[in-house]
Short mmCIF file of C-alpha atoms and ligand atoms in Angstrom, two decimals:
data_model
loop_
_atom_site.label_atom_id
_atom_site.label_comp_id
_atom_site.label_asym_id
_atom_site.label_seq_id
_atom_site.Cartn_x
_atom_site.Cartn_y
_atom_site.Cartn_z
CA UNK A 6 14.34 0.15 -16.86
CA UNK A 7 14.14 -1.20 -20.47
CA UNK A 8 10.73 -1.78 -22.22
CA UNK A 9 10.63 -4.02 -24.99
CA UNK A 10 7.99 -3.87 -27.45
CA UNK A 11 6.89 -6.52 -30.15
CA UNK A 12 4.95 -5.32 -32.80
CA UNK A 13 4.44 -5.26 -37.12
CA UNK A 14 4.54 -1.72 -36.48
CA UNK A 15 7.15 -0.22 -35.41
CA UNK A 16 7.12 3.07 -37.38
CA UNK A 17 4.15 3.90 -34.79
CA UNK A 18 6.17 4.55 -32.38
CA UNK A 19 8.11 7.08 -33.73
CA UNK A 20 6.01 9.83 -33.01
CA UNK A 21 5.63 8.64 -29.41
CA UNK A 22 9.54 8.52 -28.56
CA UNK A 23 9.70 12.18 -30.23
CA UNK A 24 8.64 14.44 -27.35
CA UNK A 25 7.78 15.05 -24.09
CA UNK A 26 8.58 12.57 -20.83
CA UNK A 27 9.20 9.70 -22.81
CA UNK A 28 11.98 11.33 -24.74
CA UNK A 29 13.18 13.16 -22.18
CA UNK A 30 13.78 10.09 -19.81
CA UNK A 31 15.37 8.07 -22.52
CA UNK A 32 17.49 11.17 -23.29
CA UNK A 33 18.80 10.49 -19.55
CA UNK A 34 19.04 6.95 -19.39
CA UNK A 35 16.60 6.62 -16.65
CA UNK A 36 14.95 4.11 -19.49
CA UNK A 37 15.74 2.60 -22.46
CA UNK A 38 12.66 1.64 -25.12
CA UNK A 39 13.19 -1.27 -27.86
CA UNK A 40 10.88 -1.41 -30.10
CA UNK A 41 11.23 -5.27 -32.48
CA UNK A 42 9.55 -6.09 -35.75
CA UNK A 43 7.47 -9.37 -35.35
CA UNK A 44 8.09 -9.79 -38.61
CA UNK A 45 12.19 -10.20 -38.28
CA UNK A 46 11.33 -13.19 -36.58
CA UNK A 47 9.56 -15.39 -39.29
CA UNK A 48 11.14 -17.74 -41.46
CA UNK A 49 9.13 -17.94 -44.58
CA UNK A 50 10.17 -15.61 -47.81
CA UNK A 51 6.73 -13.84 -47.06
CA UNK A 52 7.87 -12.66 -43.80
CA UNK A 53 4.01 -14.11 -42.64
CA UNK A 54 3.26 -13.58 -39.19
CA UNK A 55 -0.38 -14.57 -39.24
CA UNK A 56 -2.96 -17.32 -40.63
CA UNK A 57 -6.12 -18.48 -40.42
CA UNK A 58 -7.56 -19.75 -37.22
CA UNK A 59 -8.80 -23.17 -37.12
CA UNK A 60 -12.49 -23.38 -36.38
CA UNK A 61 -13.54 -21.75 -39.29
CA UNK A 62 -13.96 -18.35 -38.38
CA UNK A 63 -13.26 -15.51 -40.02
CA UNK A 64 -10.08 -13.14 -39.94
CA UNK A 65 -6.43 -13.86 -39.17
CA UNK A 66 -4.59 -14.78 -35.90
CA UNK A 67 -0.66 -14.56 -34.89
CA UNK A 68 1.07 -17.62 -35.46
CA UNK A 69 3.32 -18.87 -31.79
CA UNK A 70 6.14 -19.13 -33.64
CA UNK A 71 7.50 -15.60 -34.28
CA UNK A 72 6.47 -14.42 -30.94
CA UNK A 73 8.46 -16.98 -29.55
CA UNK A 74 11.33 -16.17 -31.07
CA UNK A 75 11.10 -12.30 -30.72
CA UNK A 76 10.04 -12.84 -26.57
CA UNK A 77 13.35 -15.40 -26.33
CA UNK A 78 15.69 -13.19 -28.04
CA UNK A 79 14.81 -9.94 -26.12
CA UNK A 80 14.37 -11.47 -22.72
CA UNK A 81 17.07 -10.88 -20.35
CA UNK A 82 16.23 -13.23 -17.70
CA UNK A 83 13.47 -15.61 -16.48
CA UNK A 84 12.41 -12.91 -14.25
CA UNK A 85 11.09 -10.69 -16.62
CA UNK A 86 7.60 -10.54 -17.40
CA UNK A 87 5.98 -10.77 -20.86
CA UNK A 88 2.36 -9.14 -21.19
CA UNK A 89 0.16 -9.81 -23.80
CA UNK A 90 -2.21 -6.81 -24.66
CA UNK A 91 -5.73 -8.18 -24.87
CA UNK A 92 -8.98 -6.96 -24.40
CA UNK A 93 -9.63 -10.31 -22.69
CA UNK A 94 -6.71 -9.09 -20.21
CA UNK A 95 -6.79 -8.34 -16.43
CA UNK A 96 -7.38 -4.30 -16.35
CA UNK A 97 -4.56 -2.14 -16.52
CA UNK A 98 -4.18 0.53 -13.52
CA UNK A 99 -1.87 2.88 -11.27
CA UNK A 100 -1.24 0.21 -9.21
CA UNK A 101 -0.41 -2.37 -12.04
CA UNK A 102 1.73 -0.11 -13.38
CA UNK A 103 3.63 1.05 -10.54
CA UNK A 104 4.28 -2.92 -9.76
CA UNK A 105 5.53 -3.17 -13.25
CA UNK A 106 7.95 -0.35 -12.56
CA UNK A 107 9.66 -2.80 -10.02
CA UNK A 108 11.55 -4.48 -13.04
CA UNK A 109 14.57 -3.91 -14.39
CA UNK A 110 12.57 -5.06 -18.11
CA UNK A 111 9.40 -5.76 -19.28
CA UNK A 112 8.34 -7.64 -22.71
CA UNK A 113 4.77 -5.88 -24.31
CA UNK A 114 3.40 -8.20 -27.23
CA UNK A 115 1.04 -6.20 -29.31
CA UNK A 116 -1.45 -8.47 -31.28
CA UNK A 117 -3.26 -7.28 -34.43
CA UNK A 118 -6.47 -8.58 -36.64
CA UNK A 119 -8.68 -11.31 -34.53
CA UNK A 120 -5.78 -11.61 -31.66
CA UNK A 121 -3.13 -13.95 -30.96
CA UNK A 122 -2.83 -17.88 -30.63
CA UNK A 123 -4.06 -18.64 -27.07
CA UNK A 124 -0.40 -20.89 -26.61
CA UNK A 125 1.02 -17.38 -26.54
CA UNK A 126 -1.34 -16.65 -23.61
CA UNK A 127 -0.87 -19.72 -21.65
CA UNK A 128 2.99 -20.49 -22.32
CA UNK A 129 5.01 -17.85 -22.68
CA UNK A 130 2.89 -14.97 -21.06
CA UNK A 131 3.27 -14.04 -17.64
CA UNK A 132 0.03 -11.91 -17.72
CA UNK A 133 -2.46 -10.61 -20.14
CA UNK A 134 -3.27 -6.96 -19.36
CA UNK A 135 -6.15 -4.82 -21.03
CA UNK A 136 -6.32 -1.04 -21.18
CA UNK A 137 -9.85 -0.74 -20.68
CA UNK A 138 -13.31 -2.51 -22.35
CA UNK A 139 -13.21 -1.94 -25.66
CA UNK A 140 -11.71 -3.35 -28.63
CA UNK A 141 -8.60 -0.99 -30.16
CA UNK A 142 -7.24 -2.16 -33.61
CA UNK A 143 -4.45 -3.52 -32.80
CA UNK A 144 -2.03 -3.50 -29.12
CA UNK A 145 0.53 -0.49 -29.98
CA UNK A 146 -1.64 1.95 -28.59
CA UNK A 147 -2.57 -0.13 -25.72
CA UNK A 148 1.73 -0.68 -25.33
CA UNK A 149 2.28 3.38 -25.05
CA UNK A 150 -0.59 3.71 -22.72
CA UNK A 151 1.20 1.25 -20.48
CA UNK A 152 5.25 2.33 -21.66
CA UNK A 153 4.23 5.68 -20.18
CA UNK A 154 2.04 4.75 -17.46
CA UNK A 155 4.45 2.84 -15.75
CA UNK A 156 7.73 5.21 -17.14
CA UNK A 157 5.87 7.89 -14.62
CA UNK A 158 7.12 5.26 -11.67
CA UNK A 159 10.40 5.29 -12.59
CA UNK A 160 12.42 7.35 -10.33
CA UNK A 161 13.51 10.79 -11.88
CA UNK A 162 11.74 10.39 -14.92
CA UNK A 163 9.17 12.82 -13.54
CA UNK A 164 11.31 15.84 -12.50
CA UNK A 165 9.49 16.08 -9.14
CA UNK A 166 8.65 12.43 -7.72
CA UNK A 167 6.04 14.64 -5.47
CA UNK A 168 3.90 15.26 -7.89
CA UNK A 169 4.17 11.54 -8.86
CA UNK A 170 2.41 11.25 -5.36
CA UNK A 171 -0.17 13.68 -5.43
CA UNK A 172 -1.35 12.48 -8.96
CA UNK A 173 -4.77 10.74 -9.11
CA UNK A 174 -5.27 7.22 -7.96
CA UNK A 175 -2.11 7.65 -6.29
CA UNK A 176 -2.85 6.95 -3.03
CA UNK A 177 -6.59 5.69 -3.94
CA UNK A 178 -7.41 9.40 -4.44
CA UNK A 179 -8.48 12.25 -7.41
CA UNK A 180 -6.16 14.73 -7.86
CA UNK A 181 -8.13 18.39 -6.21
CA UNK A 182 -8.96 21.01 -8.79
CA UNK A 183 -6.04 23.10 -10.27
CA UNK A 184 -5.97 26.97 -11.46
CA UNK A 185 -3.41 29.54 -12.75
CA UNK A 186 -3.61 32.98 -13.58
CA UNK A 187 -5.77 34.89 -14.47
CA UNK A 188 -7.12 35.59 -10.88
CA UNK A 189 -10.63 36.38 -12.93
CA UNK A 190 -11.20 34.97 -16.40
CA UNK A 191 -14.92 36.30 -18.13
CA UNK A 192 -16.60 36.70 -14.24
CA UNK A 193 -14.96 32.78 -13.73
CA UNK A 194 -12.69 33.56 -10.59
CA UNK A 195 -10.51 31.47 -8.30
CA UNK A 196 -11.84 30.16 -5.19
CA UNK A 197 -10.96 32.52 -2.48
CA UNK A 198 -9.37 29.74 0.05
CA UNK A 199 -6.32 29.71 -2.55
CA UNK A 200 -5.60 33.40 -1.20
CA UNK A 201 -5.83 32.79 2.43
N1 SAM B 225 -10.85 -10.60 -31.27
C1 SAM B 225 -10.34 -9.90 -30.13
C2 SAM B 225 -11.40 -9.81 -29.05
O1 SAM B 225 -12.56 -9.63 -29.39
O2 SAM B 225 -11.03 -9.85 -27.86
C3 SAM B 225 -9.90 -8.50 -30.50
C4 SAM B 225 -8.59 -8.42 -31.19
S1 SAM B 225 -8.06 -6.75 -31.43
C5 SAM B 225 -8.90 -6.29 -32.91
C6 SAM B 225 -6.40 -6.91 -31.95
C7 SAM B 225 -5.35 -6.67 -30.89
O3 SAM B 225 -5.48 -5.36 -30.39
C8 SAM B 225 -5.40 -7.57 -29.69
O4 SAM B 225 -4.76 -8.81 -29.93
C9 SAM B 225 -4.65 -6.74 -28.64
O5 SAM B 225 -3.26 -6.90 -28.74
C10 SAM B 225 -5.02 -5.33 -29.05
N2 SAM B 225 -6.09 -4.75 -28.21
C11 SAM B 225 -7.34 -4.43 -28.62
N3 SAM B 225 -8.05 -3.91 -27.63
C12 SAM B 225 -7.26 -3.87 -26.54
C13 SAM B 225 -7.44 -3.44 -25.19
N4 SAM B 225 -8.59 -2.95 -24.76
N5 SAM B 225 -6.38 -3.55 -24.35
C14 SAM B 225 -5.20 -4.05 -24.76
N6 SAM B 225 -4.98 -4.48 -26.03
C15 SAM B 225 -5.98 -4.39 -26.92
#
């Protein structure tokens, strides 16, 4: 599965690639992450990939025309879906994500400052999808949320898919408490059913 990620950040997600699952399953080739400057895809000597929004209000919005042309030259096919982070965005879950682990690619546009020109929304996005009700900075952290959210539903990439299954919310369910050793820690012990 490939993930492609639009951003003016890219250097974010360096730390994010560096370790753990993420790493480890691109390592494989179970997925393959590409991360694009919004700014590559401007025109203007300024490399400007925002302005003001009409209206009058304050702050600065993404212009259509870079995403555009970064969502156009990454997309594979029609078939692939392009999500727009948003806090305005239908709420992102185990269930989203394992339907998003159905493609062969997905597109994540991260906006920054007041958000992104609503033609972006309503033309070229096949869903706006929010992590949660509040209002992050800008949509990178919001993409890694979702690149490893839905990663986790990508065969192999979690070395046993069982535990994949027995995870919370898997199956509408919390995951039951967990202990290791010590048997007793400071008078804290485990319950007894574990034993029997
Ligand atoms: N003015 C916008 C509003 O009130 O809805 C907030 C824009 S926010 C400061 C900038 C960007 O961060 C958004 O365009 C989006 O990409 C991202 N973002 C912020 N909160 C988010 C959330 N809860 N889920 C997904 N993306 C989020």
């Amino acid at each position: 599965m490939r993930f492609d990620i639009i951003t003016i950040f890219p250097e974010m997600f360096e730390g994010f690639f560096s370790g753990g699952i993420i790493k480890r399953a691109v390592q494989k080739g179970l997925i393959e992450i590409n991360v694009c400057n919004l700014r590559d895809f401007t025109t203007d000597k300024h490399r400007q990939v925002d302005d003001r929004p009409y209206g009058g209000e304050e702050g600065m919005v993404f212009k259509p025309e870079p995403i555009f042309a970064a969502v156009e030259s990454v997309r594979q096919s029609d078939k692939t879906p392009v999500y727009l982070l948003s806090p305005q965005g239908r709420e992102f879950n185990a269930r989203l994500a394992a339907e998003m682990a159905q493609h062969r690619q997905i597109v994540l546009i991260c906006g920054r400052y007041e958000g992104v020109d609503e033609r972006v929304a309503e033309h070229l996005a096949t869903d706006e999808i929010s992590i949660g009700d509040y209002v992050l900075t800008g949509g990178e952290l919001a993409a890694m949320v979702v690149v490893e959210a839905v990663a986790r539903f990508v065969p192999r990439v979690v070395g046993k898919e069982e535990s994949v299954r027995h995870d919370s919310f898997f199956e509408g369910l919390l995951d039951y408490p967990q202990y290791t050793r010590p048997r007793e820690f400071r008078g804290m012990k485990v319950p007894q059913v574990l034993f029997s």
